């Protein structure tokens, strides 16, 4: 229990502040994953509603 604060301090950063010069690799990776997720969801929704629209169109043509 006494060592817990020591572990918490050691797991942090070194305390040296580096100026930001541009996006980090993790920022770019997060952006790519977000774009891929949006693309996959939009594709799935388009496919889902295309099936619904074609089913509704078939029912309208039969009537």
Coordinates of N, CA and C in Angstrom, one line a residue:
X1 N 0.8 -1.2 0.0 CA 0.0 0.0 0.0 C 0.9 1.3 0.0
X2 N 2.0 1.2 0.6 CA 2.9 2.3 0.7 C 3.6 2.6 -0.7
X3 N 3.8 1.5 -1.4 CA 4.4 1.6 -2.7 C 3.5 2.2 -3.8
X4 N 2.2 2.2 -3.6 CA 1.2 2.6 -4.6 C 1.5 4.1 -5.1
X5 N 1.7 5.0 -4.2 CA 2.0 6.4 -4.7 C 3.3 6.5 -5.5
X6 N 4.3 5.6 -5.1 CA 5.5 5.6 -5.8 C 5.4 5.1 -7.3
X7 N 4.5 4.1 -7.4 CA 4.3 3.5 -8.7 C 3.5 4.5 -9.6
X8 N 2.6 5.2 -9.0 CA 1.8 6.2 -9.7 C 2.7 7.4 -10.2
X9 N 3.7 7.8 -9.5 CA 4.6 8.8 -9.9 C 5.5 8.3 -11.0
X10 N 6.0 7.1 -10.9 CA 6.9 6.6 -11.9 C 6.3 6.4 -13.2
X11 N 5.0 6.1 -13.2 CA 4.3 5.8 -14.5 C 3.9 7.1 -15.3
X12 N 4.2 8.3 -14.7 CA 3.8 9.5 -15.4 C 4.9 9.9 -16.3
X13 N 4.9 11.1 -16.8 CA 5.9 11.6 -17.8 C 7.1 12.1 -17.0
X14 N 8.1 12.5 -17.7 CA 9.4 12.9 -17.1 C 9.4 14.3 -16.6
X15 N 8.4 15.1 -17.0 CA 8.3 16.4 -16.5 C 8.8 17.4 -17.4
X16 N 9.5 17.0 -18.5 CA 10.0 17.9 -19.5 C 8.9 18.1 -20.6
X17 N 8.6 19.4 -20.8 CA 7.6 19.8 -21.7 C 8.3 20.0 -23.1
X18 N 7.8 19.3 -24.1 CA 8.3 19.5 -25.5 C 7.3 20.3 -26.3
X19 N 7.7 21.3 -27.0 CA 6.8 22.1 -27.8 C 6.1 21.2 -28.9
X20 N 4.9 21.5 -29.2 CA 4.2 20.8 -30.2 C 4.6 21.3 -31.6
X21 N 5.0 20.5 -32.5 CA 5.4 20.9 -33.8 C 4.4 20.4 -34.9
X22 N 3.5 19.6 -34.5 CA 2.5 19.1 -35.5 C 1.8 17.9 -34.8
X23 N 0.9 17.3 -35.6 CA 0.1 16.2 -35.0 C 1.0 15.0 -34.8
X24 N 0.7 14.3 -33.7 CA 1.4 13.1 -33.3 C 0.9 11.9 -34.1
X25 N 1.6 10.8 -34.1 CA 1.2 9.6 -34.9 C -0.2 9.1 -34.3
X26 N -0.4 9.2 -33.0 CA -1.6 8.7 -32.5 C -2.8 9.6 -32.9
X27 N -2.6 10.9 -33.2 CA -3.6 11.8 -33.7 C -4.0 11.3 -35.1
X28 N -3.0 11.0 -35.9 CA -3.3 10.6 -37.3 C -4.0 9.3 -37.3
X29 N -3.6 8.3 -36.4 CA -4.2 7.0 -36.4 C -5.7 7.1 -35.9
X30 N -5.9 8.0 -34.9 CA -7.3 8.2 -34.5 C -8.2 8.8 -35.6
X31 N -7.6 9.7 -36.4 CA -8.4 10.3 -37.5 C -8.7 9.2 -38.5
X32 N -7.7 8.4 -38.8 CA -7.9 7.3 -39.9 C -9.0 6.3 -39.4
X33 N -8.9 5.9 -38.1 CA -9.9 5.0 -37.6 C -11.3 5.6 -37.6
X34 N -11.4 6.9 -37.2 CA -12.7 7.6 -37.2 C -13.3 7.6 -38.7
X35 N -12.5 8.0 -39.6 CA -12.9 8.0 -41.0 C -13.4 6.6 -41.5
X36 N -12.6 5.6 -41.2 CA -13.0 4.2 -41.5 C -14.3 3.8 -40.9
X37 N -14.5 4.2 -39.6 CA -15.8 3.9 -39.0 C -16.9 4.6 -39.6
X38 N -16.8 5.8 -39.9 CA -17.9 6.6 -40.5 C -18.2 6.0 -41.9
X39 N -17.2 5.6 -42.7 CA -17.4 5.0 -44.0 C -18.1 3.7 -43.9
X40 N -17.7 2.9 -42.9 CA -18.4 1.6 -42.7 C -19.8 1.7 -42.3
X41 N -20.1 2.6 -41.4 CA -21.5 2.8 -41.0 C -22.4 3.4 -42.1
X42 N -21.8 4.3 -42.9 CA -22.6 4.9 -44.0 C -22.9 3.8 -45.0
X43 N -21.9 3.0 -45.3 CA -22.1 1.9 -46.3 C -23.1 0.9 -45.8
X44 N -23.1 0.5 -44.5 CA -24.1 -0.4 -44.0 C -25.5 0.2 -44.0
X45 N -25.6 1.5 -43.7 CA -26.9 2.1 -43.7 C -27.4 2.2 -45.1
X46 N -26.6 2.6 -46.1 CA -27.0 2.6 -47.5 C -27.5 1.3 -47.9
X47 N -26.8 0.2 -47.6 CA -27.2 -1.1 -48.0 C -28.5 -1.5 -47.3
X48 N -28.7 -1.2 -46.1 CA -29.9 -1.5 -45.3 C -31.1 -0.8 -45.9
X49 N -31.0 0.5 -46.2 CA -32.1 1.3 -46.7 C -32.3 1.0 -48.2
X50 N -31.4 0.5 -48.9 CA -31.6 0.2 -50.3 C -32.5 -1.1 -50.4
X51 N -32.2 -2.0 -49.4 CA -33.1 -3.2 -49.4 C -34.5 -2.8 -49.0
X52 N -34.7 -1.9 -48.0 CA -36.0 -1.5 -47.6 C -36.7 -0.7 -48.8
X53 N -36.0 0.1 -49.5 CA -36.6 0.9 -50.6 C -37.0 -0.1 -51.7
X54 N -36.2 -1.1 -52.0 CA -36.6 -2.0 -53.1 C -37.8 -2.8 -52.7
X55 N -37.9 -3.2 -51.4 CA -39.0 -4.0 -50.9 C -40.3 -3.1 -51.0
X56 N -40.2 -1.9 -50.6 CA -41.4 -1.0 -50.7 C -41.8 -0.8 -52.1
X57 N -40.8 -0.6 -53.0 CA -41.1 -0.4 -54.4 C -41.8 -1.6 -55.0
X58 N -41.4 -2.8 -54.6 CA -42.0 -4.0 -55.1 C -43.4 -4.1 -54.6
X59 N -43.7 -3.7 -53.4 CA -45.1 -3.8 -52.9 C -45.9 -2.7 -53.6
X60 N -45.4 -1.6 -53.9 CA -46.2 -0.5 -54.6 C -46.5 -1.0 -56.0
X61 N -45.6 -1.6 -56.7 CA -45.8 -2.1 -58.1 C -46.9 -3.2 -58.1
X62 N -46.9 -4.0 -57.1 CA -47.9 -5.1 -57.1 C -49.3 -4.6 -56.9
X63 N -49.5 -3.5 -56.1 CA -50.8 -3.0 -55.8 C -51.4 -2.3 -56.9

